[in-house]
């Protein structure tokens, strides 16, 4: 059983980024990943970083957020420059690394729900625009995979985690329009799957393994598998009965499931016997949570351990640095214990 991070960490400068690259490589030695520090501003946010990987489309920052433009604006150039600097840092510190490695990117539906068209309102409002954005993301990710392969020559298994926190809202017709008084129309499953398939197929064709992550409720996990996902990454606490069935089927079919069982925010401080104490989850409790989950699904830990990954429940950008480090350490320890390394 492996452990990895979802993607984001606290911090707002280049020194913090270098520190997190070191922490990820040291703590998540079996499955490290490219860290993300959205605290550095819009060019480092999930949307900004996703647009930095898109090929053939221009974009720039407006008061309302990112907007597609006819040419590459200064903000998109800054986002691409920051991505290149981050990858330089990863390449430098990962010299000699051999094994699996993961990178992350915002998915086509999350970008469509957060990026505006040139004349305003979300890309989500236009069938052609959202198709073009998905195709541009697919092309850009092919280039990104090739770049990572060049930088990390010892990586024999490259994973691209496609983040889709907005997908359930997109399919439920719950994304607000620009005015805030209405909602964009529901995107039906066939189209939702088709745009995802465009991106996931491009990742596979480039020689990487496509996973889809979402720490939102009511994620259509079966649809993600149909679209070509080879790994599913979920928050344990948000899984309903339908999700449990879909993830159990995924494991049975040989896919990877990344289970978020470690809190992504700092534990509460409570007063016990007149003195404050942290409600830090114990390794044993978290391990039992993973094993109990497998028992509910009727799966043998020994048979699926090599396809199960332990993670924090979501990104750690909102946590303190101390807790973010602890969350990674706990994920690693729990993965070892749940695999029988006691």
Short mmCIF file of C-alpha atoms in Angstrom, two decimals:
data_model
loop_
_atom_site.label_atom_id
_atom_site.label_comp_id
_atom_site.label_asym_id
_atom_site.label_seq_id
_atom_site.Cartn_x
_atom_site.Cartn_y
_atom_site.Cartn_z
CA UNK A 1 0.00 0.00 0.00
CA UNK A 2 1.42 3.38 -1.01
CA UNK A 3 0.93 6.88 0.37
CA UNK A 4 0.94 10.20 -1.45
CA UNK A 5 -0.32 13.77 -1.17
CA UNK A 6 -3.28 15.26 -2.98
CA UNK A 7 -1.26 18.22 -4.26
CA UNK A 8 -1.35 21.53 -2.40
CA UNK A 9 0.56 22.83 0.63
CA UNK A 10 0.79 26.05 2.66
CA UNK A 11 3.39 28.65 1.73
CA UNK A 12 3.78 31.78 -0.34
CA UNK A 13 7.32 32.02 -1.71
CA UNK A 14 10.10 30.21 -3.54
CA UNK A 15 11.82 29.10 -0.35
CA UNK A 16 8.62 27.46 0.89
CA UNK A 17 8.25 25.68 -2.44
CA UNK A 18 11.78 24.28 -2.26
CA UNK A 19 11.11 23.10 1.29
CA UNK A 20 7.94 21.28 0.26
CA UNK A 21 9.68 19.56 -2.64
CA UNK A 22 12.19 18.24 -0.09
CA UNK A 23 9.47 17.16 2.34
CA UNK A 24 7.48 15.36 -0.36
CA UNK A 25 10.53 13.51 -1.68
CA UNK A 26 11.63 12.48 1.82
CA UNK A 27 8.23 11.58 3.32
CA UNK A 28 6.42 10.15 0.30
CA UNK A 29 9.42 8.24 -0.95
CA UNK A 30 7.37 5.61 -2.83
CA UNK A 31 5.01 8.04 -4.58
CA UNK A 32 6.18 11.68 -4.43
CA UNK A 33 4.54 14.36 -6.54
CA UNK A 34 4.86 17.90 -7.84
CA UNK A 35 3.84 20.17 -4.93
CA UNK A 36 1.44 23.08 -5.45
CA UNK A 37 1.48 26.29 -3.37
CA UNK A 38 -1.69 28.26 -4.28
CA UNK A 39 -0.85 30.76 -1.53
CA UNK A 40 1.47 32.44 -4.04
CA UNK A 41 -1.51 33.99 -5.79
CA UNK A 42 -3.78 33.48 -8.79
CA UNK A 43 -0.95 32.37 -11.08
CA UNK A 44 -0.31 29.45 -8.70
CA UNK A 45 -3.96 28.57 -8.05
CA UNK A 46 -5.57 25.43 -9.40
CA UNK A 47 -7.07 27.39 -12.29
CA UNK A 48 -3.93 29.40 -12.98
CA UNK A 49 -1.72 26.33 -13.03
CA UNK A 50 -4.20 24.47 -15.23
CA UNK A 51 -4.22 27.29 -17.77
CA UNK A 52 -0.41 27.33 -17.69
CA UNK A 53 -0.52 23.78 -19.09
CA UNK A 54 -3.16 24.52 -21.75
CA UNK A 55 -1.84 24.71 -25.30
CA UNK A 56 -2.99 27.09 -28.02
CA UNK A 57 -5.27 29.35 -25.98
CA UNK A 58 -4.56 32.76 -24.48
CA UNK A 59 -5.76 33.93 -21.09
CA UNK A 60 -5.32 36.78 -18.64
CA UNK A 61 -6.51 37.84 -15.21
CA UNK A 62 -9.52 40.13 -14.94
CA UNK A 63 -11.21 41.51 -11.80
CA UNK A 64 -13.60 38.55 -11.88
CA UNK A 65 -10.82 35.99 -12.37
CA UNK A 66 -9.21 34.20 -15.31
CA UNK A 67 -10.58 34.92 -18.79
CA UNK A 68 -9.70 33.48 -22.19
CA UNK A 69 -8.19 36.05 -24.58
CA UNK A 70 -7.05 36.20 -28.19
CA UNK A 71 -3.39 36.27 -27.12
CA UNK A 72 -1.27 35.18 -24.19
CA UNK A 73 -1.50 37.87 -21.50
CA UNK A 74 1.16 38.86 -19.01
CA UNK A 75 -0.51 36.90 -16.20
CA UNK A 76 -0.54 33.67 -18.18
CA UNK A 77 3.12 34.21 -19.05
CA UNK A 78 3.82 34.62 -15.33
CA UNK A 79 1.87 31.43 -14.56
CA UNK A 80 3.87 29.47 -17.15
CA UNK A 81 7.13 30.92 -15.87
CA UNK A 82 6.27 29.94 -12.30
CA UNK A 83 5.38 26.41 -13.41
CA UNK A 84 8.73 26.10 -15.19
CA UNK A 85 10.57 27.37 -12.08
CA UNK A 86 8.72 24.86 -9.92
CA UNK A 87 9.59 22.01 -12.26
CA UNK A 88 13.22 23.15 -12.26
CA UNK A 89 13.19 22.81 -8.47
CA UNK A 90 11.59 19.36 -8.64
CA UNK A 91 14.11 18.25 -11.26
CA UNK A 92 17.05 19.49 -9.21
CA UNK A 93 15.99 17.80 -5.97
CA UNK A 94 14.78 14.58 -7.61
CA UNK A 95 18.07 13.83 -9.32
CA UNK A 96 18.66 10.09 -9.10
CA UNK A 97 15.08 9.31 -8.07
CA UNK A 98 13.77 6.02 -9.46
CA UNK A 99 10.17 4.87 -9.23
CA UNK A 100 6.66 6.28 -9.50
CA UNK A 101 5.88 10.00 -9.57
CA UNK A 102 2.68 12.06 -9.73
CA UNK A 103 1.69 15.46 -11.04
CA UNK A 104 -1.68 17.26 -10.83
CA UNK A 105 -3.80 19.49 -13.07
CA UNK A 106 -7.26 21.01 -12.97
CA UNK A 107 -9.67 19.02 -15.12
CA UNK A 108 -11.65 20.29 -18.12
CA UNK A 109 -14.91 20.75 -16.23
CA UNK A 110 -13.35 22.56 -13.30
CA UNK A 111 -11.57 24.89 -15.73
CA UNK A 112 -14.80 25.41 -17.71
CA UNK A 113 -16.60 26.34 -14.48
CA UNK A 114 -13.93 28.79 -13.29
CA UNK A 115 -12.62 30.44 -16.48
CA UNK A 116 -14.57 33.09 -18.44
CA UNK A 117 -15.01 33.39 -22.19
CA UNK A 118 -13.52 36.47 -23.93
CA UNK A 119 -16.85 38.33 -23.72
CA UNK A 120 -17.67 37.24 -20.21
CA UNK A 121 -19.54 34.45 -18.42
CA UNK A 122 -18.05 31.04 -17.87
CA UNK A 123 -16.69 28.77 -20.58
CA UNK A 124 -19.25 26.32 -19.20
CA UNK A 125 -22.02 28.33 -20.87
CA UNK A 126 -20.81 27.54 -24.42
CA UNK A 127 -20.69 24.01 -25.89
CA UNK A 128 -17.99 24.87 -28.42
CA UNK A 129 -15.84 26.79 -25.94
CA UNK A 130 -15.80 23.99 -23.39
CA UNK A 131 -14.94 21.45 -26.08
CA UNK A 132 -12.08 23.66 -27.32
CA UNK A 133 -10.78 24.10 -23.77
CA UNK A 134 -10.78 20.34 -23.15
CA UNK A 135 -8.90 19.73 -26.40
CA UNK A 136 -6.36 22.46 -25.60
CA UNK A 137 -5.84 20.96 -22.14
CA UNK A 138 -5.34 17.50 -23.65
CA UNK A 139 -2.71 18.81 -26.05
CA UNK A 140 -0.96 20.74 -23.29
CA UNK A 141 -0.87 17.72 -21.00
CA UNK A 142 0.81 15.66 -23.71
CA UNK A 143 3.58 18.27 -23.74
CA UNK A 144 3.67 18.35 -19.93
CA UNK A 145 4.10 14.58 -19.69
CA UNK A 146 6.95 14.68 -22.20
CA UNK A 147 8.61 17.48 -20.24
CA UNK A 148 8.38 15.55 -16.98
CA UNK A 149 9.75 12.42 -18.65
CA UNK A 150 12.75 14.45 -19.81
CA UNK A 151 13.32 16.02 -16.41
CA UNK A 152 12.76 12.85 -14.34
CA UNK A 153 14.48 10.16 -16.36
CA UNK A 154 14.34 7.62 -13.51
CA UNK A 155 10.55 7.67 -13.28
CA UNK A 156 9.08 4.41 -14.57
CA UNK A 157 5.48 5.15 -13.66
CA UNK A 158 4.19 8.69 -14.23
CA UNK A 159 0.72 9.52 -12.89
CA UNK A 160 -1.31 12.57 -13.91
CA UNK A 161 -4.00 13.37 -11.36
CA UNK A 162 -6.84 15.33 -12.94
CA UNK A 163 -8.58 17.40 -10.26
CA UNK A 164 -12.34 17.81 -10.74
CA UNK A 165 -13.81 19.43 -7.61
CA UNK A 166 -16.42 21.24 -9.74
CA UNK A 167 -17.68 18.22 -11.69
CA UNK A 168 -20.62 17.37 -9.37
CA UNK A 169 -21.82 20.99 -9.47
CA UNK A 170 -21.45 21.09 -13.26
CA UNK A 171 -23.56 17.96 -13.66
CA UNK A 172 -26.14 19.16 -11.12
CA UNK A 173 -26.63 22.55 -12.80
CA UNK A 174 -25.36 24.28 -9.66
CA UNK A 175 -22.64 26.56 -11.09
CA UNK A 176 -23.71 30.24 -10.79
CA UNK A 177 -23.87 32.47 -13.86
CA UNK A 178 -21.86 35.70 -13.98
CA UNK A 179 -24.77 37.68 -12.52
CA UNK A 180 -25.10 35.30 -9.61
CA UNK A 181 -28.87 35.19 -10.08
CA UNK A 182 -29.02 32.09 -12.24
CA UNK A 183 -27.33 28.74 -12.74
CA UNK A 184 -25.70 27.23 -15.80
CA UNK A 185 -27.55 24.39 -17.43
CA UNK A 186 -26.87 20.84 -16.37
CA UNK A 187 -24.18 19.00 -18.31
CA UNK A 188 -25.47 15.51 -19.01
CA UNK A 189 -23.35 12.37 -18.47
CA UNK A 190 -22.51 11.64 -22.14
CA UNK A 191 -20.93 15.07 -22.67
CA UNK A 192 -19.30 15.10 -19.23
CA UNK A 193 -17.66 11.76 -20.02
CA UNK A 194 -16.67 12.79 -23.55
CA UNK A 195 -14.69 15.87 -22.49
CA UNK A 196 -12.99 13.94 -19.71
CA UNK A 197 -12.19 11.14 -22.13
CA UNK A 198 -10.46 13.63 -24.42
CA UNK A 199 -8.10 14.60 -21.62
CA UNK A 200 -7.59 11.16 -20.06
CA UNK A 201 -6.94 9.54 -23.44
CA UNK A 202 -4.27 12.13 -24.21
CA UNK A 203 -2.56 11.36 -20.89
CA UNK A 204 -2.59 7.65 -21.63
CA UNK A 205 -1.32 8.18 -25.18
CA UNK A 206 1.58 10.24 -23.80
CA UNK A 207 2.63 7.28 -21.66
CA UNK A 208 1.24 8.33 -18.28
CA UNK A 209 -1.44 6.91 -16.00
CA UNK A 210 -4.58 9.07 -15.62
CA UNK A 211 -6.22 9.39 -12.21
CA UNK A 212 -9.17 11.62 -11.32
CA UNK A 213 -9.42 13.25 -7.91
CA UNK A 214 -12.38 15.00 -6.29
CA UNK A 215 -12.95 15.76 -2.63
CA UNK A 216 -16.55 16.79 -3.29
CA UNK A 217 -19.76 14.90 -2.50
CA UNK A 218 -21.77 13.01 -5.12
CA UNK A 219 -18.93 12.40 -7.56
CA UNK A 220 -19.99 10.16 -10.50
CA UNK A 221 -17.17 7.65 -10.01
CA UNK A 222 -18.49 5.12 -12.52
CA UNK A 223 -18.58 7.83 -15.19
CA UNK A 224 -14.92 8.62 -14.51
CA UNK A 225 -13.99 4.99 -15.06
CA UNK A 226 -15.96 4.93 -18.31
CA UNK A 227 -14.07 8.06 -19.41
CA UNK A 228 -10.73 6.28 -18.99
CA UNK A 229 -9.56 6.94 -15.43
CA UNK A 230 -7.13 4.31 -14.16
CA UNK A 231 -7.17 5.67 -10.63
CA UNK A 232 -9.83 7.30 -8.43
CA UNK A 233 -8.94 9.59 -5.53
CA UNK A 234 -11.64 10.33 -2.94
CA UNK A 235 -12.32 11.76 0.52
CA UNK A 236 -13.31 8.82 2.72
CA UNK A 237 -15.80 10.88 4.73
CA UNK A 238 -17.81 11.88 1.63
CA UNK A 239 -18.46 8.41 0.23
CA UNK A 240 -22.08 7.31 0.06
CA UNK A 241 -23.39 3.84 -0.79
CA UNK A 242 -23.22 4.42 -4.55
CA UNK A 243 -19.63 5.63 -4.25
CA UNK A 244 -18.68 2.59 -2.18
CA UNK A 245 -20.06 0.27 -4.86
CA UNK A 246 -18.24 2.15 -7.63
CA UNK A 247 -14.90 2.13 -5.80
CA UNK A 248 -15.24 -1.55 -4.88
CA UNK A 249 -15.89 -2.34 -8.53
CA UNK A 250 -12.89 -0.24 -9.53
CA UNK A 251 -10.61 -2.20 -7.22
CA UNK A 252 -12.06 -5.48 -8.49
CA UNK A 253 -11.35 -4.34 -12.06
CA UNK A 254 -7.70 -3.63 -11.30
CA UNK A 255 -7.88 0.16 -10.93
CA UNK A 256 -6.16 2.17 -8.21
CA UNK A 257 -8.14 3.83 -5.42
CA UNK A 258 -6.57 6.62 -3.37
CA UNK A 259 -8.44 6.97 -0.10
CA UNK A 260 -8.28 10.25 1.82
CA UNK A 261 -8.39 9.28 5.50
CA UNK A 262 -6.09 11.86 7.13
CA UNK A 263 -7.67 15.24 7.90
CA UNK A 264 -6.57 18.06 5.60
CA UNK A 265 -7.02 20.74 8.27
CA UNK A 266 -5.43 21.11 11.68
CA UNK A 267 -7.00 19.01 14.47
CA UNK A 268 -9.22 20.81 16.93
CA UNK A 269 -7.78 21.98 20.21
CA UNK A 270 -10.02 20.90 23.08
CA UNK A 271 -9.88 21.48 26.79
CA UNK A 272 -9.43 18.28 28.77
CA UNK A 273 -9.21 18.40 32.55
CA UNK A 274 -8.53 22.11 32.41
CA UNK A 275 -5.61 21.85 29.95
CA UNK A 276 -5.71 22.21 26.15
CA UNK A 277 -4.86 19.17 24.06
CA UNK A 278 -4.89 18.43 20.33
CA UNK A 279 -7.29 15.90 18.87
CA UNK A 280 -4.52 14.42 16.75
CA UNK A 281 -5.75 11.20 15.11
CA UNK A 282 -3.85 8.13 16.18
CA UNK A 283 -2.14 5.93 13.62
CA UNK A 284 -4.03 2.88 14.92
CA UNK A 285 -7.41 4.60 14.54
CA UNK A 286 -6.68 5.65 10.96
CA UNK A 287 -5.38 2.20 10.07
CA UNK A 288 -8.55 0.62 11.43
CA UNK A 289 -10.58 3.06 9.35
CA UNK A 290 -8.90 1.83 6.16
CA UNK A 291 -9.25 -1.85 7.11
CA UNK A 292 -12.88 -1.37 8.14
CA UNK A 293 -13.60 0.30 4.80
CA UNK A 294 -12.15 -2.68 2.96
CA UNK A 295 -14.17 -5.04 5.15
CA UNK A 296 -17.39 -3.17 4.32
CA UNK A 297 -16.56 -3.61 0.64
CA UNK A 298 -15.84 -7.29 1.16
CA UNK A 299 -12.26 -6.95 -0.08
CA UNK A 300 -9.20 -8.75 1.22
CA UNK A 301 -6.45 -6.23 2.18
CA UNK A 302 -3.76 -8.64 1.01
CA UNK A 303 -5.29 -8.84 -2.45
CA UNK A 304 -5.86 -5.11 -3.07
CA UNK A 305 -3.07 -3.50 -1.03
CA UNK A 306 -0.93 -2.91 -4.12
CA UNK A 307 -3.80 -0.93 -5.70
CA UNK A 308 -4.77 1.12 -2.64
CA UNK A 309 -3.15 4.47 -1.81
CA UNK A 310 -3.53 6.41 1.45
CA UNK A 311 -3.75 10.22 1.25
CA UNK A 312 -4.96 13.24 3.20
CA UNK A 313 -8.66 13.89 2.63
CA UNK A 314 -7.96 16.85 0.31
CA UNK A 315 -5.28 19.44 -0.40
CA UNK A 316 -3.31 20.85 2.53
CA UNK A 317 -3.04 24.49 1.44
CA UNK A 318 -5.30 25.60 4.30
CA UNK A 319 -3.42 23.71 6.99
CA UNK A 320 -0.50 24.87 9.08
CA UNK A 321 2.93 23.76 7.90
CA UNK A 322 3.30 21.56 10.98
CA UNK A 323 0.04 19.74 10.39
CA UNK A 324 0.67 19.37 6.66
CA UNK A 325 3.95 17.59 7.45
CA UNK A 326 2.21 15.46 10.08
CA UNK A 327 -0.56 14.55 7.63
CA UNK A 328 1.96 13.24 5.12
CA UNK A 329 3.78 11.29 7.81
CA UNK A 330 0.51 9.78 9.06
CA UNK A 331 -0.49 8.81 5.52
CA UNK A 332 2.80 6.97 5.08
CA UNK A 333 2.59 5.19 8.44
CA UNK A 334 -1.05 4.17 7.94
CA UNK A 335 -0.27 2.79 4.48
CA UNK A 336 2.46 0.65 5.99
CA UNK A 337 0.34 -0.59 8.88
CA UNK A 338 -2.70 -1.33 6.70
CA UNK A 339 -0.44 -3.37 4.43
CA UNK A 340 0.52 -5.56 7.39
CA UNK A 341 3.82 -3.82 8.21
CA UNK A 342 3.14 -3.71 11.93
#
